[in-house]
Amino acid sequence: DAGVTQSPTHLIKTRGQQVTLRCSPKSGHDTVSWYQQALGQGPQFIFQYYEEEERQRGNFPDRFSGHQFPNYSSELNVNALLLGDSALYLCASSPRYSSYEQYFGPGTRLTVT
Amino acid sequence: GNSVTQMEGPVTLSEEAFLTINCTYTATGYPSLFWYVQYPGEGLQLLLKATKADDKGSNKGFEATYRKETTSFHLEKGSVQVSDSAVYFCALTISSGSARQLTFGSGTQLTVLP
């Protein structure tokens, strides 16, 4: 049983560009959450998707957007990249009616130059 | 709002030493509490959890007790191993019927020397 998978592993972009990160949830999970983890910091919640809609959102600008597909996989899009967007982006999945256990993927390391 | 405060790191211990990592929280509702661990180059793994006051979460020799009166959830282990070297994050979520966002502390880097 595959866990949460993310692609790509690493990515280098230039300031002003756009990026798309991808996540496949653990089998049986229908809810996907995205987190941003800056170097030396704890993860910060970006948003959460289930039933193909954004259900919760953290304190992130509209440059951050997402999508969830019918197979529960998800994308995170970031437009007009800033140097400060450089971080590890983590995807977590869970069954909708579980408050407790979120399973994290290995993350995508984004570097903006 | 909700927040989690962890003791400042890094923490360096010798093998078989006793470990305590302090964690306190502020929450607007009734939180569930977690400790996650992040090994180098990997994502976060749930280490243990507690969902109500006085609950003790435990796993792999680690323990933490949900103390509502002191709003704390300190992580302890009686005898650390080199393989415990990692970053430890305390986190909370407000319990409800649906999955909710996690609020994390800033993490504590633990290094265990042989």
CSV table of N, CA, C and O in Angstrom, one decimal, chain A residues 31 35 37 40-45 48 50 56-58 88 90 94-102 104-106, chain B residues 32 34 36 38 41-46 49 51 89 93-107:
chain,number,residue,atom,x,y,z
A,31,THR,N,-9.2,13.2,1.7
A,31,THR,CA,-9.0,14.6,2.1
A,31,THR,C,-7.5,14.9,2.0
A,31,THR,O,-6.6,14.1,2.5
A,35,TYR,N,0.8,22.0,3.3
A,35,TYR,CA,1.5,22.8,4.3
A,35,TYR,C,2.8,23.4,3.7
A,35,TYR,O,3.4,22.7,2.8
A,37,GLN,N,6.6,24.5,4.7
A,37,GLN,CA,7.6,24.5,5.8
A,37,GLN,C,8.9,25.2,5.4
A,37,GLN,O,9.7,24.7,4.6
A,40,GLY,N,13.9,25.6,9.0
A,40,GLY,CA,14.0,25.8,10.4
A,40,GLY,C,12.7,26.1,11.1
A,40,GLY,O,12.7,26.4,12.3
A,41,GLN,N,11.6,26.0,10.4
A,41,GLN,CA,10.3,26.3,11.0
A,41,GLN,C,9.4,25.1,11.0
A,41,GLN,O,9.6,24.1,10.3
A,42,GLY,N,8.3,25.2,11.7
A,42,GLY,CA,7.2,24.2,11.6
A,42,GLY,C,6.4,24.4,10.4
A,42,GLY,O,6.3,25.5,9.9
A,43,PRO,N,5.7,23.4,10.0
A,43,PRO,CA,4.8,23.5,8.8
A,43,PRO,C,3.6,24.5,9.1
A,43,PRO,O,3.1,24.6,10.2
A,44,GLN,N,3.3,25.3,8.0
A,44,GLN,CA,2.2,26.2,8.1
A,44,GLN,C,1.1,25.7,7.2
A,44,GLN,O,1.4,25.5,6.0
A,45,PHE,N,-0.2,25.7,7.7
A,45,PHE,CA,-1.3,25.2,6.9
A,45,PHE,C,-1.6,26.2,5.7
A,45,PHE,O,-1.8,27.4,6.0
A,48,GLN,N,-7.0,23.0,2.6
A,48,GLN,CA,-7.4,21.6,2.6
A,48,GLN,C,-8.6,21.4,1.6
A,48,GLN,O,-9.4,22.3,1.4
A,50,TYR,N,-11.5,18.5,0.1
A,50,TYR,CA,-12.2,17.3,-0.1
A,50,TYR,C,-13.4,17.5,-0.9
A,50,TYR,O,-13.9,18.6,-1.0
A,56,GLN,N,-11.0,24.6,3.8
A,56,GLN,CA,-10.3,25.4,4.8
A,56,GLN,C,-9.1,26.1,4.1
A,56,GLN,O,-8.5,25.5,3.3
A,57,ARG,N,-8.8,27.3,4.6
A,57,ARG,CA,-7.6,28.0,4.1
A,57,ARG,C,-6.9,28.7,5.2
A,57,ARG,O,-7.5,29.3,6.1
A,58,GLY,N,-5.6,28.6,5.2
A,58,GLY,CA,-4.8,29.3,6.2
A,58,GLY,C,-4.5,30.7,5.7
A,58,GLY,O,-5.1,31.2,4.7
A,88,LEU,N,9.9,23.8,1.8
A,88,LEU,CA,9.5,22.5,1.6
A,88,LEU,C,7.9,22.5,1.7
A,88,LEU,O,7.3,22.9,2.6
A,90,LEU,N,4.6,20.3,1.9
A,90,LEU,CA,4.2,19.0,2.3
A,90,LEU,C,2.7,18.8,2.0
A,90,LEU,O,1.9,19.7,2.2
A,94,SER,N,-5.8,12.3,4.7
A,94,SER,CA,-6.6,11.7,5.8
A,94,SER,C,-8.0,11.3,5.3
A,94,SER,O,-8.5,11.8,4.4
A,95,PRO,N,-8.6,10.3,6.0
A,95,PRO,CA,-10.0,10.1,5.8
A,95,PRO,C,-10.8,11.3,6.3
A,95,PRO,O,-10.4,11.8,7.3
A,96,ARG,N,-11.9,11.6,5.7
A,96,ARG,CA,-12.5,12.9,6.0
A,96,ARG,C,-13.0,12.9,7.5
A,96,ARG,O,-12.9,13.9,8.2
A,97,TYR,N,-13.5,11.8,7.9
A,97,TYR,CA,-14.1,11.8,9.3
A,97,TYR,C,-13.1,11.3,10.3
A,97,TYR,O,-13.4,10.4,11.2
A,98,SER,N,-11.8,11.7,10.2
A,98,SER,CA,-10.8,11.5,11.2
A,98,SER,C,-10.2,12.8,11.6
A,98,SER,O,-9.6,13.4,10.8
A,99,SER,N,-10.3,13.2,12.8
A,99,SER,CA,-9.7,14.4,13.3
A,99,SER,C,-8.3,14.2,13.6
A,99,SER,O,-7.6,15.2,13.8
A,100,TYR,N,-7.8,13.0,13.6
A,100,TYR,CA,-6.6,12.8,14.3
A,100,TYR,C,-5.4,12.5,13.4
A,100,TYR,O,-4.4,13.2,13.5
A,101,GLU,N,-5.5,11.5,12.5
A,101,GLU,CA,-4.2,11.1,11.9
A,101,GLU,C,-4.1,11.6,10.5
A,101,GLU,O,-5.0,11.3,9.6
A,102,GLN,N,-3.1,12.5,10.2
A,102,GLN,CA,-2.8,12.9,8.9
A,102,GLN,C,-1.5,12.3,8.5
A,102,GLN,O,-0.5,12.4,9.3
A,104,PHE,N,1.7,12.2,6.1
A,104,PHE,CA,2.5,13.2,5.3
A,104,PHE,C,3.3,12.5,4.2
A,104,PHE,O,3.9,11.5,4.4
A,105,GLY,N,3.4,13.2,3.1
A,105,GLY,CA,4.3,12.8,2.1
A,105,GLY,C,5.7,13.4,2.3
A,105,GLY,O,5.9,14.1,3.3
A,106,PRO,N,6.7,13.0,1.5
A,106,PRO,CA,8.1,13.4,1.7
A,106,PRO,C,8.3,14.9,1.4
A,106,PRO,O,9.4,15.4,1.8
B,32,SER,N,-7.0,18.4,20.2
B,32,SER,CA,-6.2,17.2,20.3
B,32,SER,C,-4.8,17.5,20.1
B,32,SER,O,-4.5,18.5,19.3
B,34,PHE,N,-0.6,16.4,19.5
B,34,PHE,CA,0.3,15.4,18.7
B,34,PHE,C,1.7,15.8,18.9
B,34,PHE,O,2.1,16.9,19.1
B,36,TYR,N,4.9,15.0,16.2
B,36,TYR,CA,5.4,14.4,15.0
B,36,TYR,C,6.9,14.4,15.0
B,36,TYR,O,7.5,15.3,15.6
B,38,GLN,N,10.3,14.2,12.3
B,38,GLN,CA,10.8,14.4,10.9
B,38,GLN,C,12.3,14.0,10.9
B,38,GLN,O,13.2,14.7,11.4
B,41,GLY,N,15.5,14.6,5.5
B,41,GLY,CA,15.1,14.3,4.1
B,41,GLY,C,13.8,13.6,4.0
B,41,GLY,O,13.4,13.2,2.9
B,42,GLU,N,13.0,13.5,5.1
B,42,GLU,CA,11.7,12.8,5.0
B,42,GLU,C,10.6,13.8,5.4
B,42,GLU,O,10.8,14.9,5.9
B,43,GLY,N,9.4,13.3,5.2
B,43,GLY,CA,8.2,14.0,5.7
B,43,GLY,C,8.0,13.8,7.1
B,43,GLY,O,8.8,13.1,7.8
B,44,LEU,N,6.8,14.3,7.6
B,44,LEU,CA,6.5,14.1,9.1
B,44,LEU,C,5.8,12.8,9.3
B,44,LEU,O,5.0,12.3,8.5
B,45,GLN,N,6.2,12.2,10.4
B,45,GLN,CA,5.5,10.9,10.9
B,45,GLN,C,4.9,11.2,12.2
B,45,GLN,O,5.5,11.8,13.1
B,46,LEU,N,3.7,10.7,12.4
B,46,LEU,CA,3.0,10.8,13.7
B,46,LEU,C,3.7,9.9,14.7
B,46,LEU,O,3.8,8.7,14.5
B,49,LYS,N,-0.2,10.7,20.1
B,49,LYS,CA,-1.3,11.6,20.1
B,49,LYS,C,-2.1,11.4,21.5
B,49,LYS,O,-2.0,10.4,22.1
B,51,THR,N,-6.1,12.9,22.9
B,51,THR,CA,-7.3,13.6,22.4
B,51,THR,C,-8.1,14.2,23.6
B,51,THR,O,-9.0,15.0,23.3
B,89,PHE,N,8.2,17.8,16.4
B,89,PHE,CA,7.2,18.9,16.3
B,89,PHE,C,6.0,18.6,17.2
B,89,PHE,O,5.4,17.5,17.1
B,93,THR,N,-4.8,20.2,16.9
B,93,THR,CA,-5.9,20.4,16.0
B,93,THR,C,-7.2,20.5,16.9
B,93,THR,O,-7.2,19.9,18.0
B,94,ILE,N,-8.1,21.3,16.4
B,94,ILE,CA,-9.4,21.4,17.2
B,94,ILE,C,-10.3,20.3,16.8
B,94,ILE,O,-10.6,20.2,15.6
B,95,SER,N,-10.6,19.4,17.7
B,95,SER,CA,-11.4,18.2,17.4
B,95,SER,C,-12.7,18.5,16.9
B,95,SER,O,-13.4,19.4,17.3
B,96,SER,N,-13.1,17.8,15.8
B,96,SER,CA,-14.4,17.9,15.3
B,96,SER,C,-14.7,16.6,14.5
B,96,SER,O,-13.9,15.7,14.4
B,97,GLY,N,-15.8,16.6,13.8
B,97,GLY,CA,-16.2,15.4,13.0
B,97,GLY,C,-15.4,15.3,11.7
B,97,GLY,O,-15.4,14.2,11.1
B,98,SER,N,-14.8,16.4,11.3
B,98,SER,CA,-14.0,16.3,10.0
B,98,SER,C,-12.6,16.6,10.3
B,98,SER,O,-12.2,17.3,11.3
B,99,ALA,N,-11.7,16.2,9.4
B,99,ALA,CA,-10.3,16.5,9.6
B,99,ALA,C,-10.1,18.0,9.6
B,99,ALA,O,-10.6,18.7,8.8
B,100,ARG,N,-9.2,18.4,10.5
B,100,ARG,CA,-9.0,19.8,10.7
B,100,ARG,C,-7.5,20.1,10.5
B,100,ARG,O,-6.7,19.2,10.6
B,101,GLN,N,-7.2,21.4,10.3
B,101,GLN,CA,-5.8,21.8,10.1
B,101,GLN,C,-5.0,21.5,11.3
B,101,GLN,O,-5.5,21.7,12.4
B,102,LEU,N,-3.7,21.2,11.1
B,102,LEU,CA,-2.8,21.1,12.2
B,102,LEU,C,-2.1,22.4,12.4
B,102,LEU,O,-1.7,23.1,11.4
B,103,THR,N,-1.9,22.8,13.7
B,103,THR,CA,-1.1,24.0,14.0
B,103,THR,C,0.2,23.4,14.7
B,103,THR,O,0.1,22.7,15.7
B,104,PHE,N,1.4,23.8,14.1
B,104,PHE,CA,2.6,23.2,14.6
B,104,PHE,C,3.4,24.2,15.4
B,104,PHE,O,3.4,25.4,15.2
B,105,GLY,N,4.3,23.7,16.3
B,105,GLY,CA,5.3,24.5,16.9
B,105,GLY,C,6.5,24.6,15.9
B,105,GLY,O,6.5,24.0,14.8
B,106,SER,N,7.6,25.2,16.3
B,106,SER,CA,8.7,25.5,15.4
B,106,SER,C,9.7,24.4,15.3
B,106,SER,O,10.6,24.4,14.5
B,107,GLY,N,9.5,23.3,16.2
B,107,GLY,CA,10.3,22.2,16.1
B,107,GLY,C,11.5,22.2,17.0
B,107,GLY,O,12.0,23.3,17.3
